[in-house]
Amino acid sequence: MRPLRDAFETFRRAPLLSALSVTTIAFSLFALGLFGLVALNIREALERLEDRVEIRAFVAEGTPTEDVAQAASDIASFPEVQSAELVTQEQALKRAQSELGEFRDVFEGAVLPASIDLRLKPGLRDPATVKRVADRVKTYSFIDDVRYGEEWIEKLYRLRNIAGIAGLVLGFVFAAVSVIIIGATIRMAVLARAKEISIMRLVGATDGYIRRPFLVEGFAKGVMGGLLALVLTWIAQTLIDRYVIHTIYFDARVALLGLLFGALIGLLGSAVSVARHLRQV
Amino acid sequence: MIRFTRVTKTYPRTGTAVQDVSLMVNKGEFVLLTGASGAGKTSLLKMVYLEERPTSGEVRVAGTSSVTATARDVAKLRRKLGIVFQDFRLLENRTVEQNVAFALEVIGAPAAVIGGKVNRVLTQVGLASKGRAFPRELSGGEQQRVAIARALVNDPFALIADEPTGNLDDRATRGIFQLLRDINAGGTAIIMATHNLELIRRQEYRTIEMARGQIVFDSAEPAATADPAR
């Protein structure tokens, strides 16, 4: 109970410094959170693009429908394949017409080939896997041609890799910067009480006793800063979503993780600052 | 009770502060430690409350050895010592009472006994009526009395005072010195570093003079308490 009371006492005695610490932590985590939102939304967008990766195998004219249906169900059982759907000539025509809208007349009486349209499972949509599946499908004698937008997939994948690496590096930098800023803030709080600490030691308080309220305080500041940062990012996301571009927010698990991260930085930052201080004096 | 055995203290940057000092202070003794600035008085006192450890030799205080003491042992030792400085070291944002109570709170004394003990020591140092005042509202002499009250509140067996009158005028100095004598009369040992020669000449207490890190005069010599090797 004592460390809790002491920590509260610190907030009461130095409300300005405490508020400053919480705000600094909040803004550091806010920056990190904003970056996280950007990364999350880019990943989300790329995943949506990936959903559209599709292999289309065109069927030679005159192939019996039963054969094609049999092949489609064979292909559907490939381990990489999520779905394989048979598209008949009529369906192909209808689809082309609906996609072209007002120009539908150009297809009047035209003949489009039937096809088997397949989608791969998430995580198996990389260029190599797509090519492998396409080649395998090509081995059916009645398959004329297989198309899958090779170049497009490769570009998408390169983009994804760059985004992933950039995200990792930037995320690390942002996290490191928050840790440094928060550490400095906590160090300030420790220095503000340097005299108190020296007197505590002089009259025989143990280091553990001196440390505990700082740990509680750091933890509390971290949690408060984390909460504030979550609120700020939520406001930012809502505004962007409403006025600029559709975005999504962290799910509860990630939000909780962010909060824990704040609490952990607060706790560790305090532990390190106090330990350093106690070693020096 | 306090024993220095061939103690040397060397600082990496400033060199040797205390050199081969052997010394014994007995229970209830009053010792005046004197010498020019830089003679090693403060370093010697710091080794009594184990703020510094000897580079070689051993300091033994009430059963705690500088060679083996852990951080926790040091904390425990300080609860049995009172320490007073020239600059008082009071917390400005706390009242006199709170400053004294602080010494009890941080060692986990039960709240029920704190009030009584604080009142008792404040009465002892003559500040019973100023408990609610803040340090800045007091004179230098009064502030030092608060610091002494804080040092006394744990009933120490010895009071270590490093130039306690260094910042005070003559009148306040005499008052503080009288207070220390009264405290000593109650059985608490006092080790006091001071420049004040007048104070030293007048008194009948044991006087130790230091120069360049060594003891050059000890009025108790050649008593049995002196280092036999010397």
XYZ file of C-alpha atoms in Angstrom:
511
model
C 0.000 0.000 0.000
C 2.823 2.374 0.906
C 4.379 2.564 -2.589
C 0.912 3.239 -4.003
C 0.276 6.016 -1.503
C 3.719 7.502 -2.125
C 3.231 7.417 -5.877
C -0.084 9.190 -5.474
C 1.598 11.654 -3.142
C 4.129 12.464 -5.870
C 1.339 13.274 -8.291
C -0.167 15.524 -5.673
C 3.072 17.267 -4.746
C 4.287 17.816 -8.292
C 1.177 17.812 -10.478
C 2.827 19.793 -13.262
C 5.835 17.529 -13.627
C 3.611 14.462 -13.425
C 1.246 15.832 -16.053
C 4.243 16.654 -18.220
C 5.555 13.100 -17.928
C 2.187 11.604 -18.799
C 1.785 13.959 -21.754
C 5.275 13.202 -23.038
C 4.649 9.491 -22.795
C 1.269 9.942 -24.461
C 2.669 11.915 -27.394
C 5.580 9.550 -27.910
C 3.188 6.628 -27.987
C 0.791 8.656 -30.135
C 3.505 9.070 -32.783
C 4.220 5.378 -32.555
C 0.497 4.662 -32.735
C -0.005 6.837 -35.811
C 2.814 5.038 -37.515
C 1.258 1.751 -36.484
C -2.064 2.862 -37.986
C -0.390 3.708 -41.291
C 1.397 0.364 -41.356
C -1.784 -1.469 -40.436
C -3.806 0.227 -43.148
C -1.174 -0.306 -45.834
C -1.055 -3.974 -44.950
C -4.814 -4.139 -44.998
C -4.921 -2.514 -48.451
C -2.270 -4.863 -49.825
C -4.179 -7.830 -48.454
C -7.297 -6.652 -50.201
C -5.291 -6.424 -53.429
C -3.912 -9.873 -52.873
C -7.416 -11.183 -52.513
C -7.794 -10.381 -56.142
C -4.933 -12.568 -57.261
C -6.614 -15.051 -59.525
C -5.527 -17.664 -61.993
C -7.774 -18.132 -65.024
C -7.393 -21.280 -67.100
C -9.119 -21.098 -70.474
C -10.796 -24.263 -71.732
C -10.513 -25.332 -75.384
C -13.767 -25.121 -77.292
C -15.748 -28.310 -77.570
C -14.462 -29.870 -74.358
C -17.268 -31.810 -72.645
C -18.568 -29.925 -69.621
C -18.283 -33.036 -67.421
C -14.539 -33.218 -68.110
C -14.099 -29.578 -67.219
C -16.169 -29.952 -64.041
C -14.102 -32.985 -63.082
C -10.899 -31.019 -63.665
C -12.250 -28.089 -61.636
C -12.924 -30.301 -58.630
C -9.485 -31.934 -59.023
C -7.853 -28.534 -59.038
C -9.906 -27.430 -56.036
C -8.241 -30.178 -54.039
C -4.684 -28.865 -54.710
C -3.204 -27.913 -51.358
C -2.573 -24.289 -52.414
C -6.001 -23.736 -53.890
C -8.792 -22.079 -51.983
C -11.460 -22.384 -54.679
C -11.745 -23.454 -58.319
C -14.832 -22.361 -60.102
C -16.076 -23.382 -63.485
C -17.178 -20.494 -65.693
C -19.129 -21.610 -68.749
C -19.204 -19.741 -72.066
C -22.550 -18.157 -71.216
C -21.393 -17.071 -67.809
C -18.223 -15.628 -69.308
C -20.290 -13.592 -71.733
C -22.602 -12.319 -69.015
C -19.684 -11.375 -66.826
C -17.969 -9.510 -69.649
C -21.168 -7.653 -70.436
C -21.781 -6.645 -66.844
C -18.173 -5.500 -66.438
C -18.345 -3.348 -69.540
C -21.667 -1.702 -68.734
C -22.749 0.598 -71.520
C -20.396 -1.015 -74.027
C -22.001 -4.400 -73.564
C -23.213 -4.387 -77.146
C -19.742 -5.122 -78.517
C -20.098 -8.633 -77.165
C -23.396 -9.251 -78.976
C -23.137 -12.742 -80.384
C -19.452 -12.998 -79.518
C -18.017 -16.243 -78.237
C -15.888 -16.184 -75.134
C -14.047 -19.265 -73.960
C -15.151 -21.139 -70.864
C -12.650 -21.090 -68.004
C -11.763 -22.427 -64.607
C -11.155 -19.493 -62.245
C -9.100 -20.306 -59.216
C -8.067 -18.508 -56.093
C -5.189 -19.452 -53.872
C -5.237 -19.634 -50.128
C -4.071 -16.541 -48.226
C -0.329 -16.650 -47.674
C 0.177 -18.751 -50.816
C -0.273 -15.938 -53.284
C 3.391 -15.212 -53.898
C 4.663 -15.190 -57.489
C 6.444 -18.565 -57.219
C 3.415 -20.423 -55.919
C 1.106 -18.794 -58.444
C 3.414 -19.848 -61.268
C 3.699 -23.394 -59.949
C -0.065 -23.832 -59.737
C -0.552 -22.242 -63.153
C 1.976 -24.632 -64.716
C 0.280 -27.587 -63.132
C -3.119 -26.512 -64.407
C -1.622 -26.097 -67.865
C -0.879 -29.844 -68.001
C -4.561 -30.636 -68.591
C -4.827 -31.333 -72.306
C -7.986 -29.286 -72.796
C -6.550 -26.157 -71.189
C -5.590 -23.747 -73.958
C -4.008 -21.001 -71.930
C -3.463 -19.906 -68.330
C -3.353 -16.244 -67.319
C -2.523 -14.768 -63.972
C -1.035 -11.298 -64.455
C 2.509 -12.352 -63.731
C 4.030 -8.888 -63.800
C 1.325 -7.413 -61.628
C 1.752 -10.041 -58.956
C 5.466 -9.526 -58.865
C 5.068 -5.796 -58.438
C 2.529 -6.321 -55.699
C 4.885 -8.625 -53.898
C 7.819 -6.304 -54.169
C 5.668 -3.521 -52.774
C 4.582 -5.746 -49.930
C 8.137 -6.658 -49.058
C 9.297 -3.045 -49.137
C 6.351 -1.985 -47.018
C 7.084 -4.788 -44.587
C 10.769 -3.927 -44.182
C 10.154 -0.185 -44.030
C 7.467 -0.816 -41.445
C 9.758 -2.904 -39.331
C 12.647 -0.430 -39.451
C 10.497 2.658 -38.919
C 8.516 0.928 -36.206
C 11.710 0.077 -34.418
C 13.001 3.637 -34.744
C 9.736 5.086 -33.466
C 9.688 2.676 -30.556
C 13.319 3.491 -29.733
C 12.622 7.225 -29.847
C 9.636 6.817 -27.522
C 11.726 4.794 -25.114
C 14.453 7.461 -25.078
C 12.039 10.359 -24.623
C 10.090 8.564 -21.944
C 13.316 7.549 -20.237
C 14.467 11.174 -20.157
C 11.133 12.280 -18.718
C 11.314 9.728 -15.963
C 14.915 10.639 -15.266
C 13.728 14.205 -14.758
C 11.163 12.998 -12.234
C 13.887 11.106 -10.399
C 16.245 14.093 -10.399
C 13.468 16.323 -9.111
C 13.457 14.137 -6.035
C 17.220 13.669 -5.764
C 17.433 15.452 -2.421
C 14.602 13.411 -1.000
C 16.314 10.236 -2.163
C 19.638 11.261 -0.619
C 17.949 11.971 2.708
C 16.088 8.675 2.549
C 19.379 6.879 2.172
C 20.972 8.887 4.925
C 18.353 7.889 7.467
C 18.544 4.247 6.466
C 15.831 3.560 3.884
C 16.710 0.505 1.794
C 17.155 0.867 -1.954
C 14.144 -1.367 -2.498
C 12.038 0.938 -0.375
C 13.231 3.981 -2.324
C 12.700 2.277 -5.660
C 9.174 0.926 -5.206
C 7.135 4.138 -5.386
C 9.061 5.124 -8.520
C 8.166 1.829 -10.145
C 4.502 2.251 -9.253
C 4.645 5.819 -10.504
C 6.339 4.822 -13.763
C 3.826 2.061 -14.336
C 0.913 4.393 -13.641
C 2.314 7.088 -15.923
C 2.882 4.510 -18.650
C -0.699 3.264 -18.423
C -2.119 6.780 -18.382
C 0.110 7.866 -21.252
C -0.861 4.723 -23.155
C -4.572 5.346 -22.633
C -4.228 8.954 -23.734
C -2.271 7.837 -26.818
C -4.995 5.324 -27.701
C -7.640 8.016 -27.438
C -5.557 10.391 -29.573
C -4.929 7.797 -32.283
C -8.584 6.848 -32.225
C -9.581 10.487 -32.758
C -7.022 10.827 -35.562
C -8.219 7.633 -37.221
C -11.865 8.609 -36.964
C -11.191 12.006 -38.511
C -9.122 10.540 -41.337
C -11.735 7.872 -41.930
C -14.507 10.425 -42.101
C -12.834 13.150 -44.127
C -9.932 11.661 -46.059
C -9.814 7.965 -46.757
C -11.351 4.825 -45.362
C -9.130 3.394 -42.645
C -9.410 0.828 -39.905
C -8.406 1.038 -36.223
C -6.413 -1.424 -34.141
C -8.356 -4.374 -32.873
C -8.727 -4.774 -29.120
C -5.750 -7.092 -28.839
C -3.333 -4.683 -30.508
C -4.713 -1.770 -28.496
C -4.152 -3.705 -25.288
C -0.654 -4.556 -26.459
C 0.031 -0.845 -26.992
C -1.186 -0.103 -23.493
C 1.025 -2.831 -22.084
C 3.942 -1.411 -24.054
C 3.366 1.984 -22.423
C 3.148 0.449 -18.976
C 6.281 -1.581 -19.594
C 8.263 1.433 -20.800
C 7.094 3.396 -17.766
C 8.101 0.591 -15.447
C 11.431 -0.201 -17.086
C 12.285 3.467 -17.612
C 11.727 4.126 -13.923
C 13.638 1.035 -12.878
C 16.637 1.999 -15.001
C 16.582 5.685 -14.008
C 16.298 4.979 -10.297
C 18.900 2.234 -10.381
C 21.299 4.542 -12.189
C 20.632 7.319 -9.750
C 21.083 5.092 -6.728
C 24.368 3.838 -8.104
C 25.644 7.362 -8.686
C 24.871 8.963 -5.334
C 31.985 0.776 18.854
C 33.591 2.632 15.962
C 36.961 1.248 14.967
C 39.205 2.208 12.037
C 41.975 -0.273 11.352
C 44.737 0.971 9.028
C 42.204 2.690 6.782
C 43.281 4.294 3.523
C 40.878 5.982 1.131
C 42.014 6.902 -2.355
C 39.789 8.560 -4.928
C 40.518 7.874 -8.578
C 40.675 11.548 -9.512
C 41.732 13.447 -6.414
C 44.136 10.975 -4.870
C 44.533 9.895 -1.267
C 42.109 11.505 1.187
C 42.749 9.325 4.205
C 46.000 7.482 4.770
C 46.597 4.596 7.127
C 44.316 5.820 9.888
C 43.643 3.684 12.932
C 41.175 4.999 15.447
C 38.771 3.873 18.112
C 35.758 5.786 19.376
C 34.037 4.426 22.460
C 30.450 4.390 23.532
C 29.212 7.780 24.646
C 32.416 9.589 23.709
C 32.468 13.161 22.382
C 35.088 13.575 19.688
C 36.007 16.793 17.933
C 37.616 16.199 14.563
C 39.607 19.119 13.296
C 42.049 20.080 10.584
C 42.336 22.288 7.530
C 40.018 21.925 4.547
C 41.022 18.884 2.551
C 42.650 17.210 5.544
C 40.315 14.240 5.183
C 37.713 14.933 7.896
C 34.703 14.516 5.649
C 36.110 11.374 4.022
C 36.715 9.923 7.468
C 33.158 10.682 8.577
C 31.714 9.290 5.333
C 33.433 6.018 6.105
C 31.766 5.914 9.512
C 28.309 5.795 7.941
C 29.678 3.787 5.004
C 28.845 6.363 2.373
C 32.377 5.558 1.255
C 34.254 2.337 1.758
C 37.978 2.246 2.516
C 40.329 1.457 -0.323
C 42.238 -0.668 2.161
C 41.851 -1.430 5.850
C 38.592 -1.897 7.703
C 35.987 0.268 9.357
C 33.839 -1.462 11.911
C 30.790 0.309 13.288
C 28.502 -1.389 15.814
C 29.297 -4.804 14.425
C 29.014 -3.812 10.755
C 32.228 -4.217 8.794
C 33.065 -2.080 5.774
C 34.570 -5.162 4.176
C 31.488 -7.361 4.227
C 28.504 -5.002 4.557
C 25.787 -5.281 1.922
C 23.656 -2.318 0.832
C 20.998 -3.568 3.237
C 23.506 -3.734 6.100
C 24.465 -0.134 5.371
C 20.809 0.926 5.480
C 20.359 -0.889 8.804
C 23.501 0.712 10.227
C 22.291 4.194 9.336
C 19.106 3.647 11.304
C 21.349 3.453 14.360
C 23.320 6.585 13.459
C 22.296 10.216 13.237
C 23.956 12.303 10.534
C 24.046 16.088 10.362
C 25.615 18.374 7.752
C 26.643 21.967 7.388
C 23.867 22.566 4.842
C 21.069 21.028 6.959
C 19.572 19.007 4.034
C 15.945 19.605 4.885
C 13.074 19.094 2.472
C 11.820 22.580 1.628
C 8.297 21.535 0.749
C 7.658 19.835 4.081
C 7.068 21.283 7.499
C 9.453 20.838 10.415
C 7.313 18.007 11.773
C 7.124 16.317 8.396
C 10.877 16.590 7.916
C 11.499 14.849 11.209
C 8.723 12.302 10.674
C 10.182 11.514 7.248
C 13.136 9.756 8.888
C 10.732 7.431 10.679
C 8.368 6.918 7.747
C 11.028 5.762 5.326
C 12.237 3.040 7.641
C 8.689 1.793 8.044
C 7.994 2.932 11.613
C 4.358 2.383 12.611
C 2.303 5.539 12.133
C 1.036 5.349 15.720
C 4.457 6.031 17.248
C 5.655 8.687 14.812
C 3.730 11.661 16.233
C 4.910 11.070 19.800
C 8.543 10.604 18.847
C 8.548 13.701 16.641
C 7.134 15.822 19.454
C 9.673 14.470 21.898
C 12.733 15.316 19.756
C 11.367 18.687 18.724
C 10.990 19.521 22.397
C 14.486 18.250 23.041
C 15.987 20.606 20.423
C 13.811 23.505 21.567
C 11.499 23.735 18.572
C 8.278 22.349 19.993
C 6.393 25.460 18.928
C 7.656 25.472 15.336
C 6.453 22.091 14.163
C 4.148 23.531 11.516
C 6.713 25.976 10.096
C 8.544 25.389 6.843
C 12.361 25.374 6.826
C 12.566 28.665 4.922
C 10.688 30.359 7.760
C 13.392 29.423 10.253
C 16.824 30.866 11.058
C 19.950 28.897 10.197
C 20.389 27.792 13.787
C 16.787 26.619 13.946
C 17.128 24.732 10.675
C 20.157 22.939 12.056
C 18.136 22.055 15.135
C 15.527 20.484 12.873
C 18.266 18.480 11.152
C 19.553 17.359 14.559
C 16.023 16.435 15.620
C 15.706 14.333 12.484
C 19.033 12.660 13.279
C 17.927 11.944 16.855
C 14.448 10.648 16.215
C 15.658 7.074 15.716
C 17.547 7.081 19.032
C 20.991 6.662 17.460
C 23.977 5.428 19.462
C 26.149 8.022 17.719
C 25.645 11.360 16.030
C 27.965 12.178 13.126
C 28.128 15.913 12.487
C 30.142 17.295 9.581
C 30.731 21.013 10.237
C 27.277 21.458 11.784
C 28.034 25.058 12.729
C 29.850 26.004 9.542
C 26.969 28.130 8.288
C 25.998 29.664 11.609
C 26.911 32.824 13.492
C 28.596 32.673 16.901
C 25.417 32.758 18.920
C 23.775 29.983 16.934
C 27.035 28.027 17.019
C 27.133 28.150 20.796
C 23.500 27.080 20.926
C 24.055 24.097 18.649
C 27.185 23.106 20.528
C 25.332 23.220 23.823
C 22.607 21.084 22.300
C 25.180 18.513 21.178
C 26.670 18.466 24.681
C 23.224 17.829 26.143
C 22.649 15.036 23.683
C 26.026 13.553 24.574
C 25.154 13.774 28.254
C 22.232 11.510 27.476
C 24.668 8.808 26.345
C 24.836 9.373 22.598
C 28.361 9.445 21.179
C 29.156 12.508 19.089
C 31.757 12.822 16.362
C 31.871 16.358 15.136
C 34.106 17.785 12.453
C 34.781 21.470 12.912
C 37.079 24.347 11.947
C 36.085 26.359 14.950
C 39.310 26.603 16.953
C 37.762 28.589 19.733
C 35.305 25.787 20.276
C 38.119 23.278 20.382
C 40.381 25.196 22.766
C 37.620 25.791 25.237
C 36.469 22.264 25.513
C 37.655 19.377 27.511
C 36.570 16.833 24.916
C 38.772 14.475 22.998
C 40.222 16.260 19.979
C 41.648 14.631 16.895
C 43.502 16.725 14.363
C 44.006 15.617 10.807
C 46.427 16.825 8.136
C 46.969 15.433 4.664
C 44.798 12.419 5.416
C 46.561 11.408 8.593
C 45.915 11.868 12.274
C 48.590 14.254 13.541
C 47.222 14.747 17.036
C 44.861 12.816 19.249
C 44.277 14.107 22.760
C 43.408 10.571 23.826
C 46.885 9.320 22.898
C 48.603 7.319 24.168
C 45.453 5.775 25.604
C 44.702 2.095 25.215
C 42.280 2.978 22.436
C 45.095 4.073 20.119
C 46.418 1.832 17.423
C 49.038 -0.435 18.999
C 50.984 -0.545 15.753
C 51.593 3.177 15.755
